Coordinates of C-alpha atoms in Angstrom, one line a residue:
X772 CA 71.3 170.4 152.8
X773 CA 70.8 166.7 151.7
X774 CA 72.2 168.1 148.4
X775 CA 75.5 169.7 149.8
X776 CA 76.3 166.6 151.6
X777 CA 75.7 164.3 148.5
X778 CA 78.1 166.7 146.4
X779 CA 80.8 166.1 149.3
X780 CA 80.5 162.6 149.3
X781 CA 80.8 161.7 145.5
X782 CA 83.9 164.9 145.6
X783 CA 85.2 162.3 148.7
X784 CA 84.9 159.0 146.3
X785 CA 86.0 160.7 143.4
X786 CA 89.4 162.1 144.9
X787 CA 89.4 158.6 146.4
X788 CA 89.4 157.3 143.2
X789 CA 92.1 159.0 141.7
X790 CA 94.3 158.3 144.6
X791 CA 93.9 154.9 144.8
X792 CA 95.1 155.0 140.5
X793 CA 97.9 157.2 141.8
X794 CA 98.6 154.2 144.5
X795 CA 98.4 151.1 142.0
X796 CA 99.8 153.0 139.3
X797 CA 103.0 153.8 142.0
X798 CA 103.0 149.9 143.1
X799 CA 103.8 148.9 139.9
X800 CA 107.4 150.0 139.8
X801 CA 110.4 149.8 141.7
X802 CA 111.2 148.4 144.6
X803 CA 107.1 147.0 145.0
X804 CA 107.7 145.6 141.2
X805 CA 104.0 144.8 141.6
X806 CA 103.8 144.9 137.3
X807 CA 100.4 143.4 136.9
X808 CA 98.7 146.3 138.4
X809 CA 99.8 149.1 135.7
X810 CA 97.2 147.0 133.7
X811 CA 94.2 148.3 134.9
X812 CA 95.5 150.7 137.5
X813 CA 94.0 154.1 135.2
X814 CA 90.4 152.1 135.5
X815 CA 89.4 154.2 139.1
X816 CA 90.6 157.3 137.8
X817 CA 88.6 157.0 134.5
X818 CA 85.7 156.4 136.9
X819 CA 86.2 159.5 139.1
X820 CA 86.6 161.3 135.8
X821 CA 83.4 160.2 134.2
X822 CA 80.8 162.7 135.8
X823 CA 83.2 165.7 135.4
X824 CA 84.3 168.0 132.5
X825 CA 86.7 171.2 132.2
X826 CA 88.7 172.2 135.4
X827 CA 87.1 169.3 137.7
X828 CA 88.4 166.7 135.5
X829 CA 91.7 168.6 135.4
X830 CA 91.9 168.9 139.1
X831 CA 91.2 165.0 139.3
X832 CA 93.9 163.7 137.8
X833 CA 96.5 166.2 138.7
X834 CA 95.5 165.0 142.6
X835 CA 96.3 161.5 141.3
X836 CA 99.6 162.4 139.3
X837 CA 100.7 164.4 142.4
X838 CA 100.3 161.2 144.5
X839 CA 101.8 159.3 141.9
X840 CA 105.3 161.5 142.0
X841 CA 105.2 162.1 145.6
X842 CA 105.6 158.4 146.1
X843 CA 108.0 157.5 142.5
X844 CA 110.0 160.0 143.3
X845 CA 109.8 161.1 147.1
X846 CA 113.8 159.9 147.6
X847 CA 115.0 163.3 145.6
X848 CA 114.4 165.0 149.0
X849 CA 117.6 163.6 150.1
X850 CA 118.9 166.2 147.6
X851 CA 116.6 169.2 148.0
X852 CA 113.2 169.2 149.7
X853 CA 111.9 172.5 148.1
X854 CA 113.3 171.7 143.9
X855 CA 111.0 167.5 144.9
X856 CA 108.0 169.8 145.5
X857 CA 108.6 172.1 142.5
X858 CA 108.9 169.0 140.6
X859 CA 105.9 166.8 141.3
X860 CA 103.6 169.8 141.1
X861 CA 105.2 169.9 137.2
X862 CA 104.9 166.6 136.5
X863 CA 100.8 166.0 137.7
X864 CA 100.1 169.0 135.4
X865 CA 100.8 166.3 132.9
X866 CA 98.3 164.0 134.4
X867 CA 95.8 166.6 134.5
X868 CA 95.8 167.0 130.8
X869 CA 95.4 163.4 130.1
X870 CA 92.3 164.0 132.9
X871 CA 90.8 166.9 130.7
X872 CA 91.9 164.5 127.1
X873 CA 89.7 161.8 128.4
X874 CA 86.6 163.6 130.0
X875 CA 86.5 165.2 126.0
X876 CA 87.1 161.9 124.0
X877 CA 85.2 159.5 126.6
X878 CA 82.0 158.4 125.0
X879 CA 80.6 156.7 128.2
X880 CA 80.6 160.1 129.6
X881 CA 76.8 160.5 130.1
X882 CA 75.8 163.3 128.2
X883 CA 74.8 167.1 129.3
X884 CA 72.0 168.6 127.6
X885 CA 70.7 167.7 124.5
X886 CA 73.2 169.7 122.6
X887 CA 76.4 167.5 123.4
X888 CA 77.4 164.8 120.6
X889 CA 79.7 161.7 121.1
X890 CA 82.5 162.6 119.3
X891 CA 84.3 160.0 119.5
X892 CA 82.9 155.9 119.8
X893 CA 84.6 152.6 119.7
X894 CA 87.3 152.0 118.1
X895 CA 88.6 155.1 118.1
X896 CA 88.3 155.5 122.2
X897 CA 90.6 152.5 122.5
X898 CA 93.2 154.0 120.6
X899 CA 93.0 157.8 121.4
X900 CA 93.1 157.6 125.1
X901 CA 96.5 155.8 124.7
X902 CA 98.0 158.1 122.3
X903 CA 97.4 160.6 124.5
X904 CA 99.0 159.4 127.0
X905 CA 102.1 158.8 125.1
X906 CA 101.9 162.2 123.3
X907 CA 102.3 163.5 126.9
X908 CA 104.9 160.9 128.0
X909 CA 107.2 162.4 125.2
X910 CA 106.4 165.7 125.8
X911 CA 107.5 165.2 129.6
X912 CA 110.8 163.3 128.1
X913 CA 111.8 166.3 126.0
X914 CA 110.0 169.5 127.4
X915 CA 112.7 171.5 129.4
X916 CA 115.9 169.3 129.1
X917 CA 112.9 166.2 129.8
X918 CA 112.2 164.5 132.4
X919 CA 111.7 160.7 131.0
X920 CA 111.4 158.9 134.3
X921 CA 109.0 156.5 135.3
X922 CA 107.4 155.8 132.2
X923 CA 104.4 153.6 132.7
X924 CA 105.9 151.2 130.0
X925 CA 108.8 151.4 132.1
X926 CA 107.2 148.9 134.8
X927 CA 107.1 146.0 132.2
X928 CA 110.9 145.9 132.6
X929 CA 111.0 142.3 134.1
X930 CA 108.4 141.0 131.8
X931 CA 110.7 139.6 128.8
X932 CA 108.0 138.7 126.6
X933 CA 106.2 141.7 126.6
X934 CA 109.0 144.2 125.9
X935 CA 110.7 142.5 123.0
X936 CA 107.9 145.2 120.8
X937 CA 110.5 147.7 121.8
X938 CA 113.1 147.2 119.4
X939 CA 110.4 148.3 117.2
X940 CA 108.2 150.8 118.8
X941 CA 111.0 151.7 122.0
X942 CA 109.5 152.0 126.0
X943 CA 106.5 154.4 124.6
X944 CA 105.3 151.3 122.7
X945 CA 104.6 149.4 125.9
X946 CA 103.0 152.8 127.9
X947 CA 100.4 152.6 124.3
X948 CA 99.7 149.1 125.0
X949 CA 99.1 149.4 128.7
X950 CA 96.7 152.6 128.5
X951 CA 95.1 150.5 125.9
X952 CA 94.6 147.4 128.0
X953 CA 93.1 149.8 130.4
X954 CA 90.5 152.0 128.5
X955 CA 89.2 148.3 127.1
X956 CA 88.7 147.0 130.2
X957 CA 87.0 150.6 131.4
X958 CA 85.2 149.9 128.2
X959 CA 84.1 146.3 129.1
X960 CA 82.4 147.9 131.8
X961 CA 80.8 150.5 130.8
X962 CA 79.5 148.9 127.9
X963 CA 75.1 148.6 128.3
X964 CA 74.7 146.9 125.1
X965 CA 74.9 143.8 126.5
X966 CA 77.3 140.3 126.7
X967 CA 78.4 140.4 123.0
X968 CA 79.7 144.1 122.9
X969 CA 81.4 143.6 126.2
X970 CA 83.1 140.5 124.7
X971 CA 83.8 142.8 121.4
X972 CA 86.3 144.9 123.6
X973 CA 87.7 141.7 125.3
X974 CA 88.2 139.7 122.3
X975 CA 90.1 143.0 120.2
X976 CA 92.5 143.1 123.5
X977 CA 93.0 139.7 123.6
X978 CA 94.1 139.6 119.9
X979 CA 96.5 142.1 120.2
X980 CA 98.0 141.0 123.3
X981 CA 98.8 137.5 122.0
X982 CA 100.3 139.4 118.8
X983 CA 102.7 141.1 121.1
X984 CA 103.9 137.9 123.2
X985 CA 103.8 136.1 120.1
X986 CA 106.3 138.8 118.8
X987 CA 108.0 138.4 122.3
X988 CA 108.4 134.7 122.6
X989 CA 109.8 134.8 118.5
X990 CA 112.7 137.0 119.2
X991 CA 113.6 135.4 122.7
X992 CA 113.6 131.5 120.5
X993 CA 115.9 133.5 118.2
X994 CA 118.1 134.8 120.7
X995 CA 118.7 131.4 122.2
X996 CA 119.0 130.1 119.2
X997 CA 122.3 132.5 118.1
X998 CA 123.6 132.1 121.8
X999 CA 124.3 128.8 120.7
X1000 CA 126.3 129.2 117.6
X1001 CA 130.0 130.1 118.4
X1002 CA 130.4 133.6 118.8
X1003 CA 133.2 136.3 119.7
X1004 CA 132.6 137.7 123.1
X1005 CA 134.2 140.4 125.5
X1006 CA 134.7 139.7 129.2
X1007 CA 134.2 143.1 131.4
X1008 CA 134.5 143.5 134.9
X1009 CA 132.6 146.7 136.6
X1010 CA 133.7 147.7 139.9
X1011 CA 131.0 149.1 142.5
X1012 CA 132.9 151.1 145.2
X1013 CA 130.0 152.1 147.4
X1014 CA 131.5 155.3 148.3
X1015 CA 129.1 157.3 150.7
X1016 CA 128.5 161.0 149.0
X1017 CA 129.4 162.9 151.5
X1018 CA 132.7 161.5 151.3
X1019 CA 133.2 161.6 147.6
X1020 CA 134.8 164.9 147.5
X1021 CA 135.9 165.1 151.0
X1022 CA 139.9 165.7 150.9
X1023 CA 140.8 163.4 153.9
X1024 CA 139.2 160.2 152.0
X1025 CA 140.9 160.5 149.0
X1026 CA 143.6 158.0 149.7
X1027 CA 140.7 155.6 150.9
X1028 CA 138.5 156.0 148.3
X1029 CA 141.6 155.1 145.3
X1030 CA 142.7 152.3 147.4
X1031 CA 138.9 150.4 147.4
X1032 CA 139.4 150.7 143.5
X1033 CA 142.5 149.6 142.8
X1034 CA 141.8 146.7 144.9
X1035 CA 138.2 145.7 143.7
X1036 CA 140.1 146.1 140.6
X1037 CA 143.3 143.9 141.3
X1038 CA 140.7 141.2 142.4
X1039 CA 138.7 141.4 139.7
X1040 CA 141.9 140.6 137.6
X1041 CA 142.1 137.1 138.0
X1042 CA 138.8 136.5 135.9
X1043 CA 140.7 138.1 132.7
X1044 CA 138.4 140.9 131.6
X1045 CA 139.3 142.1 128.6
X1046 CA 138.0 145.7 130.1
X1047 CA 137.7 147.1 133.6
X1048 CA 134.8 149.4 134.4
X1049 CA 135.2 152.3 136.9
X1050 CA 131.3 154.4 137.9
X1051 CA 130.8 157.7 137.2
X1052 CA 133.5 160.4 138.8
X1053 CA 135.1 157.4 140.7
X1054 CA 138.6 159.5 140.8
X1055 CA 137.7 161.8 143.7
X1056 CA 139.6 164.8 142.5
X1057 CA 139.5 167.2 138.9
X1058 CA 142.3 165.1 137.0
X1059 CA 143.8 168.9 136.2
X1060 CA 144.1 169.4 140.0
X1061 CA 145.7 166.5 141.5
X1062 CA 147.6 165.0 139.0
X1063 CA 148.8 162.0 140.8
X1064 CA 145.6 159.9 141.2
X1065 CA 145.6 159.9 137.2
X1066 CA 148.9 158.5 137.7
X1067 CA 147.6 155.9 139.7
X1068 CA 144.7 155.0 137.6
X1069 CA 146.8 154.9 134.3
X1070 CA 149.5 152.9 136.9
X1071 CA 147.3 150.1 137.4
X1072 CA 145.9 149.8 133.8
X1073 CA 149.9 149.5 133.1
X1074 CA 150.5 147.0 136.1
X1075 CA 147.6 145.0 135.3
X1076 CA 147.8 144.4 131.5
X1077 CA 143.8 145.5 131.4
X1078 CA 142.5 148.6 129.6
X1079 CA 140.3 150.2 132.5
X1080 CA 137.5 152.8 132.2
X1081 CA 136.5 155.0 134.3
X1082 CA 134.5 158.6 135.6
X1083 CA 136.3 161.8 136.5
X1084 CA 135.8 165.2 136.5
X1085 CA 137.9 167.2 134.3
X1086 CA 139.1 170.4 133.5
X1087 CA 140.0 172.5 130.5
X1088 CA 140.1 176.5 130.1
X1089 CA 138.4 177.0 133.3
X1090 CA 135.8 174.9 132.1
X1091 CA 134.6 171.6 134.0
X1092 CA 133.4 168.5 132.3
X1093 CA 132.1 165.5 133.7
X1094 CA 133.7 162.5 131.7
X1095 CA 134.3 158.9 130.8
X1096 CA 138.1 158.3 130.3
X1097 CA 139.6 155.0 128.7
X1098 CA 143.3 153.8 129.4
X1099 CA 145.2 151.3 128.1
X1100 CA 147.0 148.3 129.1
X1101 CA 150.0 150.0 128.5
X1102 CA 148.9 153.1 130.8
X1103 CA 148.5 155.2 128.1
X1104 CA 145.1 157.6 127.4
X1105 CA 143.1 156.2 124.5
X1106 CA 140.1 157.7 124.5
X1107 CA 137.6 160.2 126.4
X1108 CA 133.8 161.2 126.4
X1109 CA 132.3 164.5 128.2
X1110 CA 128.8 164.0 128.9
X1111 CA 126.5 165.2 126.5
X1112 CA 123.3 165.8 128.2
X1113 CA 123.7 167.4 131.6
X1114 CA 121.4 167.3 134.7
X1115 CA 119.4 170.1 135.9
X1116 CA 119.9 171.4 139.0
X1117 CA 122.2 168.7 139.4
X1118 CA 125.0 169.9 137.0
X1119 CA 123.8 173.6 135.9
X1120 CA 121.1 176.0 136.6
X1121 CA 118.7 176.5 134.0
X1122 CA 117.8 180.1 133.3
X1123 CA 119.9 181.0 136.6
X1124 CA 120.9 184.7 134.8
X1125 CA 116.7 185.1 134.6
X1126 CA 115.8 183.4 137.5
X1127 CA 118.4 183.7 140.1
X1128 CA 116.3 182.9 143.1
X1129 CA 117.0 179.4 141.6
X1130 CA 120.4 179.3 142.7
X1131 CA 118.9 179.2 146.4
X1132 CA 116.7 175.9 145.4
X1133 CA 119.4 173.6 144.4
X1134 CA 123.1 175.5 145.2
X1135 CA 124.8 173.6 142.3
X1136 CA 127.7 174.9 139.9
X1137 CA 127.6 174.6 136.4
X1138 CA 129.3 171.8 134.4
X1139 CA 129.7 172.0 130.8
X1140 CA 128.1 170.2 128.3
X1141 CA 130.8 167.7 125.7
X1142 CA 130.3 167.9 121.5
X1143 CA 130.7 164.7 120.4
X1144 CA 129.4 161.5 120.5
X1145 CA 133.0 159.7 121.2
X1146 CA 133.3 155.7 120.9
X1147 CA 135.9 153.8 122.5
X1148 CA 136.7 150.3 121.3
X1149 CA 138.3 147.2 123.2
X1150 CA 140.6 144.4 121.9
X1151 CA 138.6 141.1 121.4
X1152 CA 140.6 138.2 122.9
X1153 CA 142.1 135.5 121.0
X1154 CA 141.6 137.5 117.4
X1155 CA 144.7 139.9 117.0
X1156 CA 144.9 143.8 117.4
X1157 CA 142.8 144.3 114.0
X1158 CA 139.5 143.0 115.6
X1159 CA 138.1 145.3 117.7
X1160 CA 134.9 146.0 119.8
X1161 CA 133.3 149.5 119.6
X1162 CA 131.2 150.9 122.7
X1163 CA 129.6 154.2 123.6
X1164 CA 129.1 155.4 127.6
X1165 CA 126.2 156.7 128.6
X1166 CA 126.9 158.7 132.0
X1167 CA 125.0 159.5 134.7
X1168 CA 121.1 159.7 134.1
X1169 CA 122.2 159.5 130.3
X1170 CA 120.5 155.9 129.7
X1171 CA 117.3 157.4 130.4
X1172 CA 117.3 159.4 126.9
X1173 CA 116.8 156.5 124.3
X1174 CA 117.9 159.0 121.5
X1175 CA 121.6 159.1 123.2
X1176 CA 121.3 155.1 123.3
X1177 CA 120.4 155.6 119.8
X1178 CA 123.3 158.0 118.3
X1179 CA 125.7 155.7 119.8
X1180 CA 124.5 152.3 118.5
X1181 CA 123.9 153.9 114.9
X1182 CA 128.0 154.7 115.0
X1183 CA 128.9 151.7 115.1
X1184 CA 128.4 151.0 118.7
X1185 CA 128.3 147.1 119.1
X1186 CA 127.6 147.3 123.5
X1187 CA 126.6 150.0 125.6
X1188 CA 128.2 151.3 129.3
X1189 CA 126.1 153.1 131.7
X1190 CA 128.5 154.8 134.3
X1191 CA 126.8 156.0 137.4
X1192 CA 126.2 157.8 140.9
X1193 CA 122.9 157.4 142.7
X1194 CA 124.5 157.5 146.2
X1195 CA 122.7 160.6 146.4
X1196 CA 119.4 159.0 147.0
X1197 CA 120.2 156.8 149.7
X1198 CA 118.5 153.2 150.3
X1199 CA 116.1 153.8 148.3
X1200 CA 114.1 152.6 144.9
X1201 CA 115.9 155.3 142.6
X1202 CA 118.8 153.1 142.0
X1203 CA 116.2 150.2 140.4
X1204 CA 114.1 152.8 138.9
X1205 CA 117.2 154.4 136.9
X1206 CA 118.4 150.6 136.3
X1207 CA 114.8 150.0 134.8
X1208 CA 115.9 152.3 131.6
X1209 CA 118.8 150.5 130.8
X1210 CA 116.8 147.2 130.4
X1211 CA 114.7 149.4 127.7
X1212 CA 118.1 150.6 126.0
X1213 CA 119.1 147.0 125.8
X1214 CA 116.2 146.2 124.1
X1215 CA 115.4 149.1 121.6
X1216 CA 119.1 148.3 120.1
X1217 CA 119.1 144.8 120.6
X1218 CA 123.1 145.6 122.4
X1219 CA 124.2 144.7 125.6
X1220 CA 124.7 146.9 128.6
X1221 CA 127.3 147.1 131.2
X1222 CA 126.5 148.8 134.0
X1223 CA 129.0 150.4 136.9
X1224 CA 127.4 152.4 139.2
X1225 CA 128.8 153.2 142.6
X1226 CA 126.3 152.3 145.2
X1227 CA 124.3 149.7 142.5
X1228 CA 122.7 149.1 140.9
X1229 CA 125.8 147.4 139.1
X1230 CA 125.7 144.7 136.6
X1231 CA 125.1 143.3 133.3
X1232 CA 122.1 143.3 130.8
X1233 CA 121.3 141.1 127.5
X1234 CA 120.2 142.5 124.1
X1235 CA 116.9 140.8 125.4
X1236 CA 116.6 142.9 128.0
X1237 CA 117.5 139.6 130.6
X1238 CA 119.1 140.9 134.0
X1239 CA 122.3 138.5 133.5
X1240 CA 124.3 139.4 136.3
X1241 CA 124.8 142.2 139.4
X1242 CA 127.0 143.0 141.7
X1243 CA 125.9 141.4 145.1
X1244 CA 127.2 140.5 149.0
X1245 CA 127.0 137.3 150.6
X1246 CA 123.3 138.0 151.6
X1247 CA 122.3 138.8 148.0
X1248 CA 122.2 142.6 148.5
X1249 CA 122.8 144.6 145.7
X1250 CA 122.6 148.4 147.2
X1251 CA 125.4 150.2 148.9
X1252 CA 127.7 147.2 149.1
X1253 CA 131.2 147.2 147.9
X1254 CA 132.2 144.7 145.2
X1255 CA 132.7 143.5 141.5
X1256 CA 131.4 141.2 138.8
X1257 CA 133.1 139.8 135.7
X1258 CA 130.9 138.7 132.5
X1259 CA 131.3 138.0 128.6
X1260 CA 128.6 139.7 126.6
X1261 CA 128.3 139.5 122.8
X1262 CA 131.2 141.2 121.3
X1263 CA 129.2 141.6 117.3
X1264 CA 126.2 143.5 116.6
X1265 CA 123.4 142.2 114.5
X1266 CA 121.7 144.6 111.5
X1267 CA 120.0 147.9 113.1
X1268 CA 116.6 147.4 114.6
X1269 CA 113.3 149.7 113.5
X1270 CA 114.2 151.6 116.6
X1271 CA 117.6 152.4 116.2
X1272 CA 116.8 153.4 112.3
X1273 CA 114.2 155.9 112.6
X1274 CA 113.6 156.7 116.6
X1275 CA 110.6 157.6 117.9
X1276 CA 108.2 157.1 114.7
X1277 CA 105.6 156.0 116.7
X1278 CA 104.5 159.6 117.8
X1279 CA 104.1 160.9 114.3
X1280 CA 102.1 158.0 113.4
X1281 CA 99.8 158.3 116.8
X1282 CA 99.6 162.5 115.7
X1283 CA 98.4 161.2 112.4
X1284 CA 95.8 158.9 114.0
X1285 CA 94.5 161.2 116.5
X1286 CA 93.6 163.5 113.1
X1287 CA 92.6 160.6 111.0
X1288 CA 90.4 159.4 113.8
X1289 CA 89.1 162.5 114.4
X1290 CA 88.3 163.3 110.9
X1291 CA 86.3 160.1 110.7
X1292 CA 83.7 160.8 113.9
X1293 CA 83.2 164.2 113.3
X1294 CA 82.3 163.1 109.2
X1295 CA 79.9 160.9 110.5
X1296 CA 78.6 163.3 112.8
X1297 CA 78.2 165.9 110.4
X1298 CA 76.3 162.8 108.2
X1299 CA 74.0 162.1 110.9
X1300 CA 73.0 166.0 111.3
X1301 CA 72.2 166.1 107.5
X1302 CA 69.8 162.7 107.9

C-alpha cells in the first residue's frame, strides 16, 4: 500500500513538473513578454523526465506541450472550438518526442540494470538536446502546410542584442541557443563530480553567450553607425481601420468601412508618404463584384497624388484569390500579388475530398493559391522616376514562413510589407505573437518591415529588429483602435546576409552533428567493451 501511494505522489510531482515548464515556457511570450524565463523554463520538465523511459517520458512532455498550446494559442477558439483542440493535441505530440529524445540521450538518467550504457556524455548532451529540439521546431514549421508559431526563439524578440545571430542562423538559431542554456544549467545540477565540473558547464555557457552579444552589440554599433551617413529613405504611411469581423463582409457596412479608409488615408496625407498602406482585404467586396469601390480606391490614389496599396479579394475564372494590389498616383493599376501560401482551415480545406467530415470543423471555402513571387516598387523622393524602391508583401500569416521573407529579399526586394487581419482573435495576445515573426524577418534579411494590419498590431520595424513605430490612441493602445502612422525607413539594401543566401543551413549542419556525435560515443563505447 505504502508503495502505491509513493508511485502516485512522485506521478503527482512529475506531471507537476511538466506543467509548471508548460507555464514558464507560456509566460515567456506575448502579452506576459516574461523573456528571461524561456532560459531555464525546460529545467522542471527535464526533472520530471529523469526517472522515466519509453511511453512515460512521452506522456510527460506531451502533458506539458498540451499546456503549453492550450494557453499560446487558446484565442483560436474565437474561430472554432473543436479545429483549437485538434490542434494542441498535434502540436504536444511534438513535445512528446523531444520527451522520449531526451530520456534516450540524458546521461544523468540513473541507469537500469547493469546492461544500460551512457551513450551519450558531456559535450555531446549540451548540443544534442538542442538540436533536437530544433529538428522538431522545423518539422512543425513545414510538416502539413507548417505550423511555425511560437517558436521558443521567438520570445527573444525584444531582446536586440541577442537576436542580431539571426541574420546568420534565422529564429531556429536563438531556439538552439535557449535549449542549450537550459540543458547546461540542468547539467550544472546534476553534475556529482564536484565544484570544478559544475563550473565546466557554467564557464562553456558563459563563453558562448558573450560570443553571441558580442556579435549582437557589433552589428547594432554598425547600424548606428550607417544611420548616420546620408542615406535615401522612403516615407510610408499604414492605415489601421479597426474593422470588427463580423462586419467585414457585411453588405450594410460597406459604405462605412471605405469611408474610415479614405479618411485615415486623406489624413495621413499631410505627412507626404511616398506610399500608403491599406491591411489585408481592406476593400470589403470581390473587386470583380462591385466594381465601384475599386473606383474609389484608384480615385483617391489619383486625388491624392500617393501610390496606395492595399488587400482585396479577387476574382478571375471563377476562381478567388486573396491579394495585395498597388495603384498609382495617377489612379492607374501597377502592380498585384495573390498570396502564395494559404491558411488551412482558414482559406481551404486540406484533404476535404478524403476527409469531408472536415468541412464541419471549420465551414471555410477555398481560396486559391497565386504563382509568383511579384515585386512592386515605389518612387524615391527627391531622385527622379529612374530611382526606384523594390518591395515584396507578405499577406496574412505569410511573415511567419522565413523562406517567403527570403524569396522576396533575394529578388531584389530592398523592404518588406506585412498586410494583415487578426480581428479574428479578438483582444487577445495573437496579434503580438504574429507581430513577434516579423521582428525575426527584419532581422534574418537585415530589411525593414512595414506592417498594416487592421486591428494592430500596425507599425514599423528596423533591419535590427528595433520596434520603431506603431500605430497607437491617446492612451497608448495599440489593439482594435482606429488610426495611422507615417515613417521613413531605409530605401537601399546592403549585400545579402548568410540567411538570406542559403536558408535554413543550420538544420543540415545539426543532422550532421547529431551523426557525428553519435558516431563518436558509441566508438568509444565500443573501445571500452574491448578494454
Amino acid at each position: 500500500m505504502k508503495e502505491i501511494v509513493l508511485r502516485r505522489s512522485r506521478a503527482l510531482k512529475d506531471i507537476s513538473l511538466s506543467v509548471v515548464s508548460a507555464i514558464l515556457l507560456a509566460l515567456s511570450f506575448p502579452k506576459f513578454n516574461l523573456e528571461f524565463l524561456s532560459w531555464f523554463g525546460l529545467i522542471p520538465l527535464f526533472f520530471a523526465l529523469e526517472n522515466h523511459s519509453g511511453g512515460r517520458a512521452f506522456l510527460l512532455s506531451f502533458i506539458c506541450g498540451f499546456f503549453f498550446w492550450l494557453i499560446t494559442i487558446c484565442w483560436l477558439v474565437h474561430v472554432t472550438v473543436p479545429g483549437t483542440l485538434v490542434l494542441i493535441l498535434y502540436l504536444a505530440l511534438y513535445f512528446g518526442f523531444f520527451g522520449l529524445l531526451f530520456v534516450i540521450f540524458n546521461p544523468f538518467r540513473p541507469p537500469r540494470g547493469s546492461s544500460r550504457e551512457k551513450s551519450v556524455t558531456w559535450p555531446g548532451a549540451i548540443f544534442l538536446m538542442p538540436a533536437f529540439w530544433v529538428l522538431l521546431e522545423y518539422a512543425r514549421s513545414n510538416f502539413l502546410t507548417g505550423f511555425p508559431w511560437a517558436l521558443l526563439g521567438y520570445s527573444q524578440y525584444l531582446n536586440l542584442p541577442l537576436i542580431q545571430i539571426a541574420d546568420i542562423f534565422g529564429a531556429l538559431g536563438i531556439s538552439f541557443l535557449l535549449v542549450m542554456v537550459n540543458v547546461g544549467f540542468y547539467s550544472a545540477i546534476k553534475e556529482k563530480s564536484g565544484p570544478a565540473k559544475k563550473m565546466k558547464y557554467l564557464i562553456a555557457l558563459a563563453t558562448i553567450l558573450v560570443l553571441v552579444f558580442g556579435y549582437g552589440l557589433l552589428r547594432l554599433g554598425q547600424a548606428r553607425g550607417l544611420k548616420s551617413e546620408s542615406g535615401r529613405v522612403v516615407n510610408i504611411s499604414v492605415i489601421q481601420g479597426n474593422i470588427a469581423q463580423e462586419l467585414k463582409w457585411y453588405p450594410q457596412a460597406r459604405e462605412e468601412i471605405m469611408k474610415k479608409y479614405l479618411t485615415l488615408s486623406r489624413l495621413a496625407v499631410r505627412e507626404n508618404p511616398d506610399l500608403i498602406v491599406w491591411p489585408e482585404a481592406a476593400v470589403p467586396v470581390i473587386l470583380e463584384e462591385v466594381p465601384e469601390y475599386y473606383a474609389m480606391v484608384r480615385n483617391l490614389a489619383e486625388q491624392v497624388k500617393t501610390p496606395l496599396l492595399f488587400g482585396a479579394v479577387r476574382s478571375s475564372n471563377e476562381l478567388y484569390y486573396n491579394s495585395a494590389l498597388m495603384v498609382s498616383s495617377e489612379g492607374k493599376t501597377i502592380g498585384r500579388y495573390d498570396k502564395l501560401h494559404l491558411v488551412p482551415f482558414g482559406e481551404y480545406i486540406p484533404l476535404r475530398n478524403i476527409l469531408p467530415f472536415l468541412e464541419t470543423i471549420v465551414p471555410i471555402g477555398d481560396v486559391n493559391p497565386g504563382q509568383e513571387y511579384t515585386l512592386f516598387s515605389v518612387e524615391l523622393p527627391g531622385v527622379g522616376h529612374s530611382l526606384r524602391s523594390k518591395f515584396g508583401v507578405l499577406i496574412c500569416f505569410e511573415d511567419v514562413f522565413p523562406g517567403l521573407s527570403r524569396q522576396f529579399v533575394k529578388r531584389g526586394a530592398q523592404f518588406l510589407v506585412n498586410i494583415t487581419n487578426d480581428a479574428w482573435y479578438k483582444q487577445s495576445f495573437a496579434s503580438y505573437q504574429h507581430f513577434q515573426a516579423s521582428v525575426f524577418r527584419a532581422v534574418e534579411n537585415r530589411v525593414s518591415l512595414v506592417r498594416s494590419a487592421n486591428t494592430g498590431v500596425s507599425g514599423f520595424i528596423s533591419p535590427e529588429g528595433k520596434i520603431i513605430a506603431l500605430v497607437k490612441d491617446a492612451s497608448e493602445r495599440e489593439l482594435f483602435v482606429d488610426g495611422y502612422k507615417t515613417c521613413p525607413i531605409p530605401a537601399k539594401k546592403g549585400a545579402q546576409t548568410v540567411y538570406t543566401r542559403f536558408g535554413d543551413w543550420l538544420i543540415i549542419f545539426l543532422c550532421s552533428l547529431i551523426v557525428l556525435i553519435r558516431m563518436i560515443f558509441v566508438g568509444k563505447a565500443m573501445g571500452k567493451n574491448q578494454d
